[in-house]
XYZ file of C-alpha atoms in Angstrom:
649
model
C 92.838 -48.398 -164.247
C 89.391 -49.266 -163.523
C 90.283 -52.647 -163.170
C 92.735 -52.338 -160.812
C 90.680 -49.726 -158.266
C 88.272 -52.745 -158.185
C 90.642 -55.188 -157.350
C 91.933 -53.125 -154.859
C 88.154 -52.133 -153.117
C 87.532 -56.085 -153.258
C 90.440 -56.938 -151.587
C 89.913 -54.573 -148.941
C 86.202 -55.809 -148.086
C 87.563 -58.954 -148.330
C 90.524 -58.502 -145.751
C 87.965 -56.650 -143.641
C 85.745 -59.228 -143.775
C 88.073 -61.669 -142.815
C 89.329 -59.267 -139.866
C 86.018 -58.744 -138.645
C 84.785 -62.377 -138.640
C 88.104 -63.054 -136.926
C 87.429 -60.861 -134.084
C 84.057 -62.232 -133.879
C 85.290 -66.004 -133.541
C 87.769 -64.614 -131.073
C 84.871 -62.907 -129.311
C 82.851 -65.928 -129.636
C 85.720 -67.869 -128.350
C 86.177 -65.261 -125.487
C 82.715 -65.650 -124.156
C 82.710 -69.668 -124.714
C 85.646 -69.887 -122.503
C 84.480 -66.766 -119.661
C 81.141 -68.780 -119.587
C 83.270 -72.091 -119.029
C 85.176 -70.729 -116.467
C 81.547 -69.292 -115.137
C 80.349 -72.783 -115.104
C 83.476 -74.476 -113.550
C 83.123 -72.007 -110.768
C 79.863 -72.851 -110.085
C 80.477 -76.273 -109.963
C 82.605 -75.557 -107.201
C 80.634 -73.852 -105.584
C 77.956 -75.858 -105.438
C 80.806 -79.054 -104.733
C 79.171 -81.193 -107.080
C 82.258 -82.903 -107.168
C 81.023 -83.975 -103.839
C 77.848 -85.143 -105.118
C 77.188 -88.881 -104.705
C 75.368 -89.256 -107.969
C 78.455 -87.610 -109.845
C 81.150 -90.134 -107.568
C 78.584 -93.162 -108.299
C 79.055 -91.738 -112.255
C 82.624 -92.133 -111.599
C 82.403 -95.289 -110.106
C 84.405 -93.610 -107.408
C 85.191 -95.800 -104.024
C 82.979 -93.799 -101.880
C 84.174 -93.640 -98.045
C 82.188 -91.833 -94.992
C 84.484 -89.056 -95.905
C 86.122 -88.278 -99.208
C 86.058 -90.108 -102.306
C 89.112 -92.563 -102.703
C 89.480 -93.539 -106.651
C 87.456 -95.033 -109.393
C 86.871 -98.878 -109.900
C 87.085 -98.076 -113.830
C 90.824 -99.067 -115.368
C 90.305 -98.045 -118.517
C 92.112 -94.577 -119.286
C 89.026 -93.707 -122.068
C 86.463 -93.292 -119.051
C 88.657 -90.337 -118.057
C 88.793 -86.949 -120.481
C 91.297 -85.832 -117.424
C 93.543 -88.532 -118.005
C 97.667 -87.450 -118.810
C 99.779 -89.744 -119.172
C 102.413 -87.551 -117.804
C 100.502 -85.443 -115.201
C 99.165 -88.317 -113.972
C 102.284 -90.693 -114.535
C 100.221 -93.516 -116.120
C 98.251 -94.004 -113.249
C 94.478 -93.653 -113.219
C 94.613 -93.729 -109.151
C 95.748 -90.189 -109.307
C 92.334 -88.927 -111.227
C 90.305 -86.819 -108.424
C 86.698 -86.363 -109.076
C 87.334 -82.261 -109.444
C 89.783 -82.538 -112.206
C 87.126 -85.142 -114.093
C 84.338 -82.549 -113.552
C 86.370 -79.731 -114.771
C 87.598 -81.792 -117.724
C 83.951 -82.997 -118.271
C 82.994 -79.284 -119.045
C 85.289 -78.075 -120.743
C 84.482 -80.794 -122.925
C 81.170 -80.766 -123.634
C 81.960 -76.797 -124.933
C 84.413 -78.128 -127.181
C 83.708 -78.002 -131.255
C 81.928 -80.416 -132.987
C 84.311 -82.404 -134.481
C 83.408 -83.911 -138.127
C 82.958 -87.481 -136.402
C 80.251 -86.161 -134.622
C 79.801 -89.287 -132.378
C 83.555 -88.595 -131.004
C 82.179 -85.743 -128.996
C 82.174 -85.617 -125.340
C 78.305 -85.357 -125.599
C 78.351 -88.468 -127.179
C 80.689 -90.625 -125.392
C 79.662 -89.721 -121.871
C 75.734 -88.727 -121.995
C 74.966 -89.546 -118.593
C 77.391 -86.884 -117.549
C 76.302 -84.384 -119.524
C 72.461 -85.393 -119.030
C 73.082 -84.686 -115.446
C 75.281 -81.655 -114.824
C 72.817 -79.983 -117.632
C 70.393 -80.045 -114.356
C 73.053 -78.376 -112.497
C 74.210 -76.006 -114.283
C 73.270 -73.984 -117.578
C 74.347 -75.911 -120.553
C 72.406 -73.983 -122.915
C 74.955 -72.811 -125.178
C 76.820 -76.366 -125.514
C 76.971 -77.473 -128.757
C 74.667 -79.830 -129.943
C 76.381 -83.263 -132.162
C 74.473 -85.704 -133.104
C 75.100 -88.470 -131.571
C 73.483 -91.546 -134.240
C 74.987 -94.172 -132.883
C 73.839 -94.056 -129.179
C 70.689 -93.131 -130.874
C 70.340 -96.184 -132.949
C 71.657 -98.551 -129.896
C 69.524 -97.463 -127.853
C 66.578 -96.621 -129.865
C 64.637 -94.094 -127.504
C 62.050 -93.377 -129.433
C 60.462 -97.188 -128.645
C 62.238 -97.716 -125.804
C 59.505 -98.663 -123.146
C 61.283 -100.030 -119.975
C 64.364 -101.746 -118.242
C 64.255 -105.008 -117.000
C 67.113 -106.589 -115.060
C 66.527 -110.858 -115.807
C 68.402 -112.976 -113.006
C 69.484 -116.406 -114.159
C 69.313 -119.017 -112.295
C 72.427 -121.055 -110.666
C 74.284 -122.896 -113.559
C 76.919 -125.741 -111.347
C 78.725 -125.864 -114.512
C 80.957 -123.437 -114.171
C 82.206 -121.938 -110.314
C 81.576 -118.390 -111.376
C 77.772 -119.079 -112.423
C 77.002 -121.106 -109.096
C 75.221 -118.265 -107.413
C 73.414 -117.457 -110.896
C 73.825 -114.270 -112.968
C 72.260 -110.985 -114.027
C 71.876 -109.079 -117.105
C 70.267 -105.615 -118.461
C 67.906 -105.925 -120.902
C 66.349 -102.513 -122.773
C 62.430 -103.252 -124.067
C 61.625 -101.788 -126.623
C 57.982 -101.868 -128.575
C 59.566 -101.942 -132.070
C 60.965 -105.135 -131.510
C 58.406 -106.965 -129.012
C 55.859 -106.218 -132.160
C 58.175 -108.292 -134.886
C 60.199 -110.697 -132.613
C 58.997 -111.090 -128.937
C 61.885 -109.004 -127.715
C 64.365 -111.418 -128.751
C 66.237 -108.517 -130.651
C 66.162 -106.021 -127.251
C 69.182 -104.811 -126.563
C 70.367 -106.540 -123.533
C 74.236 -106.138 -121.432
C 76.077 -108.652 -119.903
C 79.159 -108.140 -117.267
C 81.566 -110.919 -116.716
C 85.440 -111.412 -116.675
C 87.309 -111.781 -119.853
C 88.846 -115.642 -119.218
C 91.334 -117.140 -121.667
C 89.493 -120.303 -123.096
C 90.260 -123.851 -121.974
C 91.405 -121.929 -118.085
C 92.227 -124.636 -116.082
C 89.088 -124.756 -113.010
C 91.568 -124.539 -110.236
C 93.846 -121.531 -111.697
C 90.008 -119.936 -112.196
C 88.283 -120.012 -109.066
C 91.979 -118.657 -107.381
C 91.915 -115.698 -110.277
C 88.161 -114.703 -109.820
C 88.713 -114.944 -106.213
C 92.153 -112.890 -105.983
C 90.899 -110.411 -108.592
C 93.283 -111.900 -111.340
C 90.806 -111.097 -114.506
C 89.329 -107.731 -115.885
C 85.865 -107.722 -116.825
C 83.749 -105.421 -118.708
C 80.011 -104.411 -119.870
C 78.945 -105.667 -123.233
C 75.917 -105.718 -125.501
C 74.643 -108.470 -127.100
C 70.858 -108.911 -129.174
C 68.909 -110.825 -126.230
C 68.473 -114.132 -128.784
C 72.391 -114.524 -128.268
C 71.277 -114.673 -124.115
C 68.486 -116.862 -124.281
C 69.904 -119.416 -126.694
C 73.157 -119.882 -123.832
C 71.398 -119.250 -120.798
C 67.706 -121.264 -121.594
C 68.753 -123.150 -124.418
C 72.275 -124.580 -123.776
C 72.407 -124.101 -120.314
C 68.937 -124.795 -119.294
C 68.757 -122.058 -116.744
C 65.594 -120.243 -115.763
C 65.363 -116.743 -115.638
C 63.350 -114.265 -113.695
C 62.330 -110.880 -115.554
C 62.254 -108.078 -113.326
C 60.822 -105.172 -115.295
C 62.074 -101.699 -113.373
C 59.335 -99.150 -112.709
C 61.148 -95.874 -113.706
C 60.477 -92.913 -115.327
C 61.306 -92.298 -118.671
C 63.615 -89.860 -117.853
C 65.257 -92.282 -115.650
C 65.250 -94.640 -117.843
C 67.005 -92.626 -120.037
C 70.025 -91.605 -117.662
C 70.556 -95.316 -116.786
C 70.751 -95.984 -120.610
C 72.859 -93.659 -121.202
C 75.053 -94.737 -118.529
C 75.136 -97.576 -119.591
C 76.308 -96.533 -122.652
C 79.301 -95.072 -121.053
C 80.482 -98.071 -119.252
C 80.235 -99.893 -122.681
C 84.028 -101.902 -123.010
C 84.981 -100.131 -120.247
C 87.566 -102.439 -117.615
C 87.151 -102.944 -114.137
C 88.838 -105.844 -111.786
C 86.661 -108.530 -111.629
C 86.298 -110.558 -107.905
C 83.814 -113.597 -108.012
C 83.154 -113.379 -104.697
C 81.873 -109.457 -104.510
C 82.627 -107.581 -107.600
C 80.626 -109.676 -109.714
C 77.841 -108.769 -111.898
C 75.324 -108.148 -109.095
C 77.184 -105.544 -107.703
C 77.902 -103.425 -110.824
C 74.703 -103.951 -111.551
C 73.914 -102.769 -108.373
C 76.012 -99.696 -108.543
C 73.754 -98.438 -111.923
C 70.631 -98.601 -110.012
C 71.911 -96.345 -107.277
C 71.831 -93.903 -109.772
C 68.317 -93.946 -110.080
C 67.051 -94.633 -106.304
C 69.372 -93.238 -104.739
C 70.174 -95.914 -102.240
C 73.528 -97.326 -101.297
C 73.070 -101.026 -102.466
C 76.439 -102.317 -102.252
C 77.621 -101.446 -98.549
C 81.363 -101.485 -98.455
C 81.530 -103.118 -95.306
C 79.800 -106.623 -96.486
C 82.483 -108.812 -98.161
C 80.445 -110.985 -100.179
C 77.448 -110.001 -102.704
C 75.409 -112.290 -104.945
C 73.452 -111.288 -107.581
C 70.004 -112.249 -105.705
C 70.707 -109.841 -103.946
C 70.287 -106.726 -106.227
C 66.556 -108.225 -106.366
C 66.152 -108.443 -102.702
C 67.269 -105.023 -102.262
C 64.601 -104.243 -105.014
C 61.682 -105.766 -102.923
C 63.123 -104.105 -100.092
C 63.097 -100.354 -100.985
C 60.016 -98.712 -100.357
C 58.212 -102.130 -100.355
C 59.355 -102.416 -103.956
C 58.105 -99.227 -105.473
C 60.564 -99.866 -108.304
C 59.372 -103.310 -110.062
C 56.798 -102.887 -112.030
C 56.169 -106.720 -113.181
C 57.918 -110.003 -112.615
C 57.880 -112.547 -115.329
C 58.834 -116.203 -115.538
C 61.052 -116.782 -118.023
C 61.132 -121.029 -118.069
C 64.345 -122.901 -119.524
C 63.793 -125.243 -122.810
C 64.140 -128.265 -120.628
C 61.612 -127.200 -118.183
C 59.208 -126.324 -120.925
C 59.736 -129.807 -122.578
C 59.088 -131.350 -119.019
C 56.226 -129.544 -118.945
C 54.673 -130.132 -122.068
C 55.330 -134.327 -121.254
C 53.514 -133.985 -118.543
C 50.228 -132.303 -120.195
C 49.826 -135.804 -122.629
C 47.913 -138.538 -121.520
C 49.372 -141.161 -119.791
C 49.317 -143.487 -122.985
C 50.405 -141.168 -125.057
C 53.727 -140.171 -123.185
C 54.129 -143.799 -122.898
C 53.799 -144.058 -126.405
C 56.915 -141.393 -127.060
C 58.791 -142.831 -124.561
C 58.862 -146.518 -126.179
C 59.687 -143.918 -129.701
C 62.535 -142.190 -127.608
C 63.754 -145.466 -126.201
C 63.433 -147.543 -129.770
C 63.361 -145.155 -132.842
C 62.606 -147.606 -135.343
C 59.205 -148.174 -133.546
C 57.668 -145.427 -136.593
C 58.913 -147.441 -139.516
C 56.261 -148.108 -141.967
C 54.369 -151.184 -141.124
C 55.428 -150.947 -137.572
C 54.726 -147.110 -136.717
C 53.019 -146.831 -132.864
C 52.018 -143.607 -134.084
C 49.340 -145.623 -136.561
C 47.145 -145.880 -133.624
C 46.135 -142.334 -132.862
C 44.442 -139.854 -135.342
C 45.743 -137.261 -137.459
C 45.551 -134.319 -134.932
C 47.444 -136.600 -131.998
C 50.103 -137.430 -133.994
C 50.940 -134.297 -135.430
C 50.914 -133.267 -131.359
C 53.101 -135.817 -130.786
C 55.335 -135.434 -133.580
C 55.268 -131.792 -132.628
C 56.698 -132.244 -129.444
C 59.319 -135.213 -130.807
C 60.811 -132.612 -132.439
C 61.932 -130.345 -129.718
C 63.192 -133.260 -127.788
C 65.075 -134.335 -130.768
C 66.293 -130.958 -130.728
C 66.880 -130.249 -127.225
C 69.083 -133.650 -126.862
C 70.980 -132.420 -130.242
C 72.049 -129.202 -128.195
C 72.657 -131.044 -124.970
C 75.046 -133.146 -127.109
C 76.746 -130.304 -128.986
C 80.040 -131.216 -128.229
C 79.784 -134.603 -128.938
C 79.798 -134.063 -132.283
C 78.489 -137.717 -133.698
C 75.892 -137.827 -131.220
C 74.787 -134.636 -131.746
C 74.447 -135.866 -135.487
C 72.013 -138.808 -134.839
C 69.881 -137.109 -132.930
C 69.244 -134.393 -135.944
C 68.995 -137.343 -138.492
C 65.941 -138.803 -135.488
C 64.545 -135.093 -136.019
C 64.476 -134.623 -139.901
C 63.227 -138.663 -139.864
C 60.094 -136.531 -138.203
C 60.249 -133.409 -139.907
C 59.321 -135.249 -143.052
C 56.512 -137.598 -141.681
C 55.090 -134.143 -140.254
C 55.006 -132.276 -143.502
C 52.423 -135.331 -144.568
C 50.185 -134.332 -142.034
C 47.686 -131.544 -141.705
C 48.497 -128.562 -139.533
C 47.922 -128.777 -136.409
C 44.270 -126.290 -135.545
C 44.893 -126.301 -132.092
C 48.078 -126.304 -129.947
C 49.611 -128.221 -127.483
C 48.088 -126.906 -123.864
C 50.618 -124.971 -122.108
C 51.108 -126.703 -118.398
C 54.088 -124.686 -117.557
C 54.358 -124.019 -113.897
C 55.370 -120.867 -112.374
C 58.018 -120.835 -110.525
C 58.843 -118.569 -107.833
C 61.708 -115.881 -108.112
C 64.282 -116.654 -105.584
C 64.331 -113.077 -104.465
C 61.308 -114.127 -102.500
C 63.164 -116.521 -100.611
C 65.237 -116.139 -96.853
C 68.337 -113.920 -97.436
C 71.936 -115.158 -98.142
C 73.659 -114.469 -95.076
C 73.119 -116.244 -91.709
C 73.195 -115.895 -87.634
C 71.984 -118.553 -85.474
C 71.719 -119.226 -81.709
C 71.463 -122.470 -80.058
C 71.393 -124.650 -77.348
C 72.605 -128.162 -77.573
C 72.713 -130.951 -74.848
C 74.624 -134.224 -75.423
C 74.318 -137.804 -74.438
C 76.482 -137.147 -71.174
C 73.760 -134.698 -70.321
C 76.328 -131.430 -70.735
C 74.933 -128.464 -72.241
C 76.952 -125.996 -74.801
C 75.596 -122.444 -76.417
C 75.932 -122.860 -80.167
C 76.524 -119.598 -82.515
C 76.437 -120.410 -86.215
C 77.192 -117.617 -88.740
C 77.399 -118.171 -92.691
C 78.642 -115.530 -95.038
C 76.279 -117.057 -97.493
C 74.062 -119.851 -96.640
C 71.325 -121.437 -97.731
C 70.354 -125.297 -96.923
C 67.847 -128.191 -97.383
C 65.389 -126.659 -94.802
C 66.260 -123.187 -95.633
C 63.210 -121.651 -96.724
C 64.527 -120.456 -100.511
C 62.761 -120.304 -103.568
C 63.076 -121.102 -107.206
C 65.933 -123.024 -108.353
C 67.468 -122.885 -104.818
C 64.734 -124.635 -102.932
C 65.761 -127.701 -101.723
C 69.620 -127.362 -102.559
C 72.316 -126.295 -100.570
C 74.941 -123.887 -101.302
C 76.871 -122.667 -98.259
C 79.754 -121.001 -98.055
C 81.749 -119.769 -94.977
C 79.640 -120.749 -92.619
C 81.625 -121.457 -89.318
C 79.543 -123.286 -86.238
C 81.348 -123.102 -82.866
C 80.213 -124.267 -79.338
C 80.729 -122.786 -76.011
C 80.353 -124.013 -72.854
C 79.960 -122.525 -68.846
C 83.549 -122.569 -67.872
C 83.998 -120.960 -70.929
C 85.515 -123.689 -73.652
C 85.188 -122.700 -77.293
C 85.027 -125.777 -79.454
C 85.251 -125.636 -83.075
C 82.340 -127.801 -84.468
C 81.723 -127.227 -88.421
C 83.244 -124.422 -90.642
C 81.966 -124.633 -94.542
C 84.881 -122.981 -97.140
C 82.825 -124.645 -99.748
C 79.723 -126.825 -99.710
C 77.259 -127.934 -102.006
C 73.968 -130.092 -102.781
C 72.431 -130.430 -105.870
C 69.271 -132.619 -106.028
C 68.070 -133.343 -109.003
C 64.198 -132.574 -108.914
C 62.098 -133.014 -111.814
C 59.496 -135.378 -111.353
C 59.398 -136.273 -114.987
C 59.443 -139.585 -116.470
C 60.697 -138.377 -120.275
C 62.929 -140.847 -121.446
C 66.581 -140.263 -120.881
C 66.115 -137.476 -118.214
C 67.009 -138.651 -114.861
C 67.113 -136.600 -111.542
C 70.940 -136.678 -110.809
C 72.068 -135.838 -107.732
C 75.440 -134.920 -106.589
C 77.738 -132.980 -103.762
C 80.876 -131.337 -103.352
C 82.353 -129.963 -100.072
C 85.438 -128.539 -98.000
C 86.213 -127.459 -94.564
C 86.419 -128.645 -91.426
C 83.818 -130.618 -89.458
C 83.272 -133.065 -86.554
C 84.479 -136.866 -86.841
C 83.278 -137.683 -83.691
C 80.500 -136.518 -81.695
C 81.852 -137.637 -78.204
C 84.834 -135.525 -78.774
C 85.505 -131.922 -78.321
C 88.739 -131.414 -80.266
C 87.858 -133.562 -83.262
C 87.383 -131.886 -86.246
C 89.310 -132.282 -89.030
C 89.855 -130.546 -92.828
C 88.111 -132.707 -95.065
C 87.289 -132.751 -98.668
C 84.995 -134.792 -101.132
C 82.126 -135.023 -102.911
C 79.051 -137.562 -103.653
C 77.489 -138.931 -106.500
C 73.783 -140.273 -106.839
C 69.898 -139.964 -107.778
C 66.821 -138.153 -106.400
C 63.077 -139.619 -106.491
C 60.242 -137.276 -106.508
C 57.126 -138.625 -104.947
C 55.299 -135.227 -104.917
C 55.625 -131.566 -104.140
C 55.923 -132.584 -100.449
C 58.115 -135.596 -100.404
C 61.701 -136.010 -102.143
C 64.067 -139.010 -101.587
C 67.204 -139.909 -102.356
C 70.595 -142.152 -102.731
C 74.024 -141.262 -102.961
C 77.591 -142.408 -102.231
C 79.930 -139.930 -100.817
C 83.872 -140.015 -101.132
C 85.835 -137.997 -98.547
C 89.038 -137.155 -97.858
C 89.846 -136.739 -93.865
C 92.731 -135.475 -92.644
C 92.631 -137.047 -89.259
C 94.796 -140.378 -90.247
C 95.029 -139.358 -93.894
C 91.931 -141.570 -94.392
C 89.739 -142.156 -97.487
C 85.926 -142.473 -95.586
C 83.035 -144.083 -98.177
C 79.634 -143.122 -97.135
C 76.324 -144.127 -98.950
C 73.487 -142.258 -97.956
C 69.598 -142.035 -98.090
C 68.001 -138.621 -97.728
C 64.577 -137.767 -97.253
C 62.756 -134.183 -97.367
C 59.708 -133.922 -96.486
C 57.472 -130.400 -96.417
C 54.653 -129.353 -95.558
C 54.170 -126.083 -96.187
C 56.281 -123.255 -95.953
C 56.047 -122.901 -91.780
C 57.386 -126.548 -91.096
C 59.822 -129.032 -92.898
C 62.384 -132.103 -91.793
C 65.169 -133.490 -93.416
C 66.847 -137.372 -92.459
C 70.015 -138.339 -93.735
C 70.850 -141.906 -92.217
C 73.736 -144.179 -93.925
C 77.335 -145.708 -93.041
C 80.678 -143.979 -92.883
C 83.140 -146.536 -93.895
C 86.865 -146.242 -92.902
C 88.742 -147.698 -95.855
C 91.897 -147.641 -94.085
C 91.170 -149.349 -91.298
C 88.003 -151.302 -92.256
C 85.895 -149.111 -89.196
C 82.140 -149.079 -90.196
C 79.782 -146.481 -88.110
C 76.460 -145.987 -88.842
C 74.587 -142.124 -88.388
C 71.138 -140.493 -88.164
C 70.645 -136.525 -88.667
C 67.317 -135.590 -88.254
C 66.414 -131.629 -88.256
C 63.086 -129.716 -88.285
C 62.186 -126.229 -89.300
C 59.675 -124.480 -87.323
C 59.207 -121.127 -89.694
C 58.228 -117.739 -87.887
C 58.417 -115.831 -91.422
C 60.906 -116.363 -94.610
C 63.694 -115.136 -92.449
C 63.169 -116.464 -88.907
C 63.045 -119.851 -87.524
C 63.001 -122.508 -84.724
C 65.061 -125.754 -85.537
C 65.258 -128.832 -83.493
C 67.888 -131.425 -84.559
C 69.198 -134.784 -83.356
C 72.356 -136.638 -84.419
C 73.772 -139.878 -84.017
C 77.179 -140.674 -84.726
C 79.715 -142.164 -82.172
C 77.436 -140.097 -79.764
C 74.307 -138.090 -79.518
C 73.117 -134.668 -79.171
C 69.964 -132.707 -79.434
C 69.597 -129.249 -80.618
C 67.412 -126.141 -80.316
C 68.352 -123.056 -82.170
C 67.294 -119.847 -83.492
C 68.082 -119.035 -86.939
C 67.924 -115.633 -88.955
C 69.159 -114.985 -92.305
C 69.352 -110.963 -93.618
C-alpha cells in the first residue's frame, strides 16, 4: 500500500514536471517568436532591406531605384529559397523575403552539427544586422570550422596580390587578382606561404578548345566561383610555372573590418555566379567585397568593361589611398634568376653560361669550376641549381626534357654536398618593379588634328574601351607592350565627312624585355591583331578587316633604348590578300614626360608581288600619367602629320 501511494506521488511530480517545463518551452518559444516578429518589424521599419550594404551582401543588381536580383545562382546562398514558391527560380528572391528569412534563422535551435547553423553559414549577415538590431538572445553555435579557416585569433591583415598579364591563356591577358588572409602564426613558421588565400575564376572543362573559350567567357557561357587554396598552391602556378609577377597590396582596415570581409568571404565560398571575361571577372567581384568595407560603388554599372588593375586604381584613388597600408613586390622565379645572373661578375656568368651551353664542361679533369675557390663555386653551383630547376618546370610537359634537366641538377646537387656551406649568400640585385596601378588608366579619349600630304586638314577622335600602347605611359609588366582593345579612330572633316580610319577588336604587342644574357633565355617578341584599319593613306574609304599576327626578337640596349625585329603575317580582306611585313621597331625614352616610337619596314603583297615601304614615327609629350601631347608622322602610299590630345581615366 505504501508502495503504491509512492508510485502514485512520483508519477504525479513527474507529470507535473513535465507539464510545467512544457509550458515553459512553449513560453520560451512564445517570446522567441514575439521577439522575432519584434525584430522583423523593425527591420522594416528601418528598410534595411533597402540598405546598400545588405543588397551588396546579396550581391543584388543595384539600380538608381530598386534592387533588381542577385548575381549569386546558387540556391544555398538563399535560406528564402522554395522550390515551389519560387518555381525554381532564384530571380524571384526579393531582398525582404532574404532578410526576413535571415532572422528567423539565426533564432532557430542549435542543431547538433553546430556549423550547419545560419550563424555559421552566413556570418557576415548576422555580424551586420547584430548592429541593427538586438540580437542578444540569438543562440550562440560554435562555429569551428570558420574558426579554424580563418584563424582570427592571428589573423593580422588582408592583402589583395594582382598578377601580372600571363599571354598564355586569353582570360589571364589583363592579369588576375586574388585574396590573401595574413596571418602571424604562419608568417613566423613559413613566410606566409600557408595564408589562406581565394581565387575566383570560371570552372572550364579541360583541353576547351581557345576559340569555343574566348566566345564562352565573352557570352557568359561558364559559371565561376570563390575558392580557397594554401597560398604555396598560388605562388608555385602564378611565380613558379607561369612566371608572373605579383604586386601585394596589403588593405589598411580595421580589425573589425577585416573581420566582416572574412566572413563574407566565407559566405561566397563555392558559391556560383556567371562568369563574363570581359567585366564579370575576378576584378569586379573582387571589387564588389571591398564596397563592403568603403563604402564606395567600385564597379559602376554603366562601364562595360573592368580589368582587374582597376580594383587597385580605384584603391589609390579613394581618399588618396587611405586604404593600402603597404605595397610589396612580389618578383617571379625567372625574374629572380635574371637577377641573380646579373649580380656575378662578368667572368663568372660567362663561366655558367659555357656550363649551361656544354654540361660536360664540370667533368673531372675538365671542370671550369676548378678555377675559382671553394666559396665561388658553391655560389655558382648554388645558383646552377635553380636554373636547372627553373628549366625542369618550364619543360614540365615535355616529359623527357624535363628529365635531363633534373639528372643536370642532381649531377650538381652531389658535387655541392662536397663543398663547405656557403657563410655568406648570394647578394640580392632584385629590382623593384613598379605596380601597374601607378600607371595611365585603361580606358581612352583623344582629340586630334591631322593634315595630309594634299595639305587637307581632318579632326581626329580616338576612343579605346581599354587601351594601353608603346608610348602609353604604364607601368610594371605593361610598360612598353600594347594591349588594346576596342579602340575605334575616326576622322572628320569641314563639310562634314566621317571616315573610318582604325578600329582595334583585338590587338596585341608583346616585347620581350629582359636584358639578360643567361643562356637559353631570349627576348621573344611577338603580335596578334584584328579589326579594321587603313591600307592606304591617300584614300578615304580604305580600310579593310584584317587579321594576323607577327613573330620576332627584342634587343635591350638599356633602360632607355629597346629595339627590335619581327615579321608580320596578315590577312586583308581588300582582295583576299596574304600581306608579309618585316619590321624594325625602336623605343626610345627618356623619362617619363617624353618618349618616341619608329616602326619602318615593307608590306609585301603576296598576291600580286606589290612591295611598299612605311615609316610611323610618334612622340609623347607627357603633362601627368594621364594626359598627353602626341605628334606623329606616317608614310605609307601617302603622308600625314598628327597632333593630338590624349587622356586615359
Amino acid at each position: 500500500m505504501q508502495f503504491y501511494k509512492t508510485y502514485k506521488l512520483i508519477s504525479f511530480l513527474l507529470i507535473f514536471s513535465f507539464l510545467f517545463c512544457n509550458s515553459e518551452i512553449r513560453a520560451q518559444a512564445n517570446s522567441n517568436k514575439s521577439s522575432v516578429e519584434t525584430l522583423i518589424q523593425q527591420a522594416v521599419n528601418q528598410e534595411i532591406s533597402k540598405d546598400l550594404t545588405w543588397l551588396r551582401l546579396l550581391h543584388f543588381r543595384v539600380s538608381p531605384k530598386i534592387a533588381q536580383q542577385s548575381d549569386v545562382l546558387s540556391p544555398e546562398f538563399f535560406l528564402a529559397y522554395d522550390e515551389v514558391s519560387h518555381k525554381q527560380k532564384i530571380s524571384l528572391i526579393s531582398p525582404e523575403e532574404e532578410l526576413t528569412a535571415s532572422i528567423e534563422a539565426f533564432f532557430a535551435d542549435i542543431p547538433l552539427n553546430q556549423n550547419a547553423h545560419a550563424q555559421c553559414r552566413f556570418p557576415a549577415r548576422y555580424f551586420w544586422l547584430s548592429q541593427k538590431l538586438d540580437f542578444s538572445s540569438t543562440p550562440q553555435p560554435l562555429c569551428d570550422r570558420l574558426e579554424n579557416w580563418a584563424k582570427f585569433d592571428s589573423l593580422e591583415s588582408v592583402s589583395l596580390l594582382m598578377v601580372s598579364g600571363y599571354f598564355g591563356n586569353p582570360a589571364s591577358t589583363f592579369g588576375h587578382l586574388l585574396v590573401k588572409l595574413n596571418n602571424s602564426e604562419f608568417r613566423e613558421n613559413s613566410g606566409n606561404l600557408l595564408d589562406q588565400s581565394v581565387n575566383y575564376g570560371a570552372e572550364v572543362p579541360d583541353n576547351e578548345p581557345i576559340p569555343i573559350y574566348i566566345a564562352k567567357g565573352l557570352s557568359g557561357g561558364y559559371v565561376s566561383r570563390f575558392a580557397d587554396k594554401k597560398y604555396y598552391t598560388q605562388d608555385l602556378v602564378y611565380s613558379k610555372n607561369e612566371l608572373r609577377d605579383i604586386w601585394e597590396y596589403e588593405l589598411n582596415f580595421s580589425d573589425d573590418d577585416n573581420k566582416f570581409l572574412v566572413f563574407h568571404i566565407w559566405e561566397m565560398l563555392g558559391m556560383k555566379s556567371t562568369y563574363y571575361f570581359l567585366k564579370e571577372n575576378c576584378g569586379y567581384r573582387i571589387a564588389e567585397l571591398l564596397e563592403l568595407l568603403t563604402g564606395q560603388t567600385m564597379t559602376p554599372n554603366y562601364q562595360p568593361w573592368y580589368l582587374p588593375v582597376s580594383v587597385f586604381q580605384g584603391l589609390e584613388d579613394l581618399e588618396q589611398g587611405k586604404y593600402i597600408k603597404n605595397i610589396n613586390f612580389i618578383p617571379s622565379t625567372q625574374r629572380k634568376l635574371h637577377d641573380a645572373f646579373a649580380s656575378f661578375p662578368l667572368v663568372q656568368a660567362k663561366t655558367l653560361n659555357q656550363i649551361f651551353a656544354n654540361p660536360t664542361l664540370i667533368n673531372k679533369g675538365n671542370n671550369l669550376l676548378d678555377r675559382y675557390s671553394e666559396l665561388e663555386q658553391g655560389k655558382l653551383m648554388d645558383f646552377m641549381l635553380e636554373y636547372y630547376q627553373y628549366k625542369a618546370d618550364q619543360n614540365s610537359d615535355e616529359h623527357d626534357v624535363a628529365k635531363i634537366y633534373k639528372q643536370y641538377k642532381n649531377k650538381i646537387l652531389g658535387k655541392r654536398f662536397k663543398l663547405p656551406v656557403t657563410k655568406e649568400g648570394q647578394t640580392n640585385f632584385i629590382k623593384e618593379i613598379i605596380s601597374p596601378a601607378k600607371g595611365a588608366k585603361p580606358r581612352l579619349i583623344s582629340l586630334g588634328l591631322t593634315r595630309e600630304k594634299s595639305n587637307e586638314t581632318s579632326g581626329n577622335l580616338a576612343i579605346g574601351l581599354l587601351h594601353s600602347d608603346v608610348l602609353s605611359n604604364s607601368k610594371g609588366t605593361l610598360e612598353n607592350s600594347e594591349l588594346s582593345a576596342f579602340h575605334v579612330e575616326i576622322d572628320f572633316s569641314d563639310s562634314g565627312d566621317i571616315a573610318l580610319r582604325h578600329f582595334d577588336i583585338l590587338r596585341i604587342l608583346k616585347l620581350g624585355l629582359s636584358d639578360t644574357t643567361l643562356y637559353g633565355e631570349s627576348n621573344k617578341t611577338w603580335r596578334v591583331g584584328m579589326g579594321f584599319e587603313e591600307t592606304n593613306l591617300s584614300c578615304e574609304e580604305c580600310t579593310n578587316f584584317y587579321i594576323g599576327g607577327g613573330f620576332g626578337k627584342t634587343f635591350v640596349s638599356n633602360s632607355k633604348l629597346i629595339s627590335y625585329a619581327m615579321l608580320n603575317a596578315k590577312y586583308v580582306q581588300e582582295n583576299e590578300q596574304l600581306e608579309l611585313s618585316p619590321e624594325l621597331g625602336i623605343v626610345f625614352t627618356a623619362n617619363d614626360y617624353f618618349k618616341t616610337y619608329l616602326q619602318t619596314g615593307l608590306k609585301m603583297n603576296t598576291k600580286n608581288g606589290q612591295k611598299d615601304e612605311f615609316i610611323n614615327l610618334e612622340t609623347r609629350f607627357s603633362i601627368n600619367t594621364n594626359n598627353s601631347i602626341r605628334l606623329s608622322y606616317k608614310n605609307f602610299l601617302g603622308e600625314e602629320i598628327r597632333l593630338s590630345l590624349n587622356r586615359t581615366f
